[in-house]
Structure formats: C-alpha cells, structure tokens
C-alpha cells in the first residue's frame, strides 16, 4: 500500500510560527524623522500648552475692542509685533500695535483687527470696522492642555502624529525599532539586470522585489543578490551578515531538487522545512540559525512575493508593535470563475474595483507569472475546501497597496 501523503502545514499555523519566530524588536528612542509608520510604545504627554501663548490668527493690529467700538477711528501705531518677538510691549489705551499671524498678543490687547479692515498705516492706522472682544486671538491651551496625553501608546505615527509630537517639543519618540532584514537571493542562474544574458540565465528579480517589500513594510533591508547554489558560498555570505540582522529572508533553493542550497545548508541547523497548504508558496522553511531568525521563501517570483505578503509582512509589522499587522480583508464578487487545488489555500492575483464591489483575476495560478503579479492590486483568497468558484461568488480580497 502506498504511503499516505504527509500532512501539509496549515497557512495559519505557519504564519503563527513565523510571527513568533520574528518576535518584537526592542523599544528605542528614535528621532522623529525616523519614526514614520512606527508605533508609539508609551503615551506621549505634552509638557506645554498648544498654542503655548495667546497669539494672533490674523495679520493686523492688536487693540482694545472698546477703542474701536466707534469705528471708523484712527489710532497711533505704537510698534510692531512680528512672529517670534519675545519682549512684548504693553498696549496702552487708545493705541494699536501692528501684529502678525502667530505673534504673541501683547498684554492689554483683547482683540485683533485684521489689516483688511484698516488702511494698513504704520504710524497711525485708520480702523474702518469694529471687532468684538477676543476677535482673532487663538487662546493658549485651546488645542492641547499641558500635562495631557496627546498620543496614546499603540498609535501609528503618520505625518500628523509626527507633526504634533514636534509641536509639543518631542525630539525623539519611544518606538519598537525597525527590524533589519537580510534579503538573500540564491541561484546560479541569476544575473545582474543591465548585463548580457546567456541562454539559461535569468535576471535576478526576487531580491529587488523582496527588499522593496521589506521597506514598504517599514523594515530595513540589506540586499545580497547573487549567492550561487553552493553550500560553502551560501554559508560564507550568510555568516558575514548574521550578527547585524534581526531576520534572514532567503529565496530559492528549498524544494525537492538536487541543488537546493538553502535546504542543504540549513536543514538540521535549526531551520525546519515544510510544505504549507497554499498555492503558490508551498515549500517554506523557518527557524533559527545560530540564534538568528531565518525564513526561507520559495524561489518562484510569485511564490516568493505572495509568501512575503502572507507570512513575513505581518511578522515584521507585529515586530514593530502594530496591533493589526495584516492587510485589511474586504469582500468582493468574482467577475470570472476560479479553480483552486482542493485542500490548499489559493492566493490569486486580482484587480479590485471597490466601487463596483468586484474583483477580476489577472493571469493564471502559475507561480512564475510575474507579469500578471505586477498588474495586480490585490490578492484573492480562495479557502482550502473550495476547488471551484463561479463568477458572482463572494471572495476575500487583500488589497496590496501601498
Ligand atoms: N519535484 C518537485 N519540484 C518542485 C516542487 C516539488 O514539490 N517537487 N515544488 C515546486 C514549487 S511549488 C516551487 S514554489 C518551487 C520552489 O523552488 P525553490 O524554492 O527551490 O526555488 P528555485 O528552484 O531556486 O527557483 C524556482 C524558480 O524561481 C526562479 N528564481 C529563483 N530565484 C530567483 C530570483 N532571485 N530572481 C528571479 N527568479 C528566481 C528560478 O530560476 C526558478 O525558475 O519548486 C517547484 N519544484
Ligand atoms: O509553491 Mo509553488 O509556489 O506553487 O510554485
Ligand atoms: Mg529548487
């Protein structure tokens, strides 16, 4: 009797293993400019008020509202308060001080008349219209009170959050630092783009693609592109970088052939190789080599990229503390039928139309179809039990941007 096929590892089981393997990076205080997309590790409390002082919302004249109540009136201009002036004169009764947007409101003033309501004079100013008390004054603390929490631990740091952190005087923020990822492409057939190609050779593309995906996930890639299918050369390349990375990500050399350099070098050295019940991306490996997490992706370009999306991107984002490290999951109706191998979760490449609520597969299921991958903006997930889906069926769509 033939041996039953060994059980394949489930997609979710392998994902959990990779997330656990990668773990989290330590919290570090990073300059704001390095924090885009990272996650705040502790609440940020503002030591100051925002605005820090009462200031003018308009270019115009600081006045007492009572002095312009009977406008038109003419007032002597006692001086200028440009933005940044720190030695403030007091506004005397019956006078005006020329003031600019963002400049501190001088003591004694209770309103600002915008320049459009005046003749713009510099010695004396003719005010055509009256303004109520408090007009065009932005009050200290009306945006942020001193001592208040302005950003919660767990907040994702986008442009606005970084702007706010700077506005309250933070120069650095506590964040889990970006994982450093060694992206290592194996294959003796691989050639540098821009150089001549012999029959039997191909241009190296996984390295560029995976390094870009690492960057897009918020992590820091180091790229090693031309490691031949030679165990000694592989070890030499890997060992040189091992001490400076948080994760090694290889592509190629993990299936069933005679020159599977990654498998040959790492099996029995802490990395476990398995078949995962998915298409593409069946041959996978994960483990620790000399203490450093290693994830081995299959070499077929679409397999490598889809595996990155399914396993590595969520693990990298979880490592930085993202609470929802995966892609959003949307529903859409297929515009055409799809066939999938029963018992494996299929990820087809698709174009999603969120307005129509539809998704169209691009290209076939083949894991070498990089041309179609580049046209896609989403993955279409076909669950393990389903072998055939019809046009109009609802499927889960994972948008890939950015
Ligand atoms: N007898 C079997 N053969 C294969 C099996 C199997 O189960 N039994 N699995 C197939 C599946 S599924 C996949 S996926 C691939 C995985 O292969 P490897 O990870 O060993 O990758 P390679 O053989 O090195 O390369 C596969 C393919 O991809 C091209 N490649 C590799 N690296 C790059 C790169 N950096 N840039 C561009 N293209 C790359 C390579 O030239 C090959 O065409 O194995 C199947 N075989
Ligand atoms: O796992 Mo392979 O990715 O199907 O070609
Ligand atoms: Mg192979």
Short mmCIF file of C-alpha atoms and ligand atoms in Angstrom, two decimals, residues 252-257 259-260, ligand 3:
data_model
loop_
_atom_site.label_atom_id
_atom_site.label_comp_id
_atom_site.label_asym_id
_atom_site.label_seq_id
_atom_site.Cartn_x
_atom_site.Cartn_y
_atom_site.Cartn_z
CA UNK A 252 15.05 29.83 -3.75
CA UNK A 253 16.72 26.52 -3.04
CA UNK A 254 14.06 24.92 -0.85
CA UNK A 255 12.13 22.42 -2.97
CA UNK A 256 12.97 18.83 -3.92
CA UNK A 257 15.82 19.07 -6.41
CA UNK A 259 20.84 21.71 -5.79
CA UNK A 260 18.63 23.09 -3.03
MG1 LIG B 3 14.64 24.44 -6.40
#
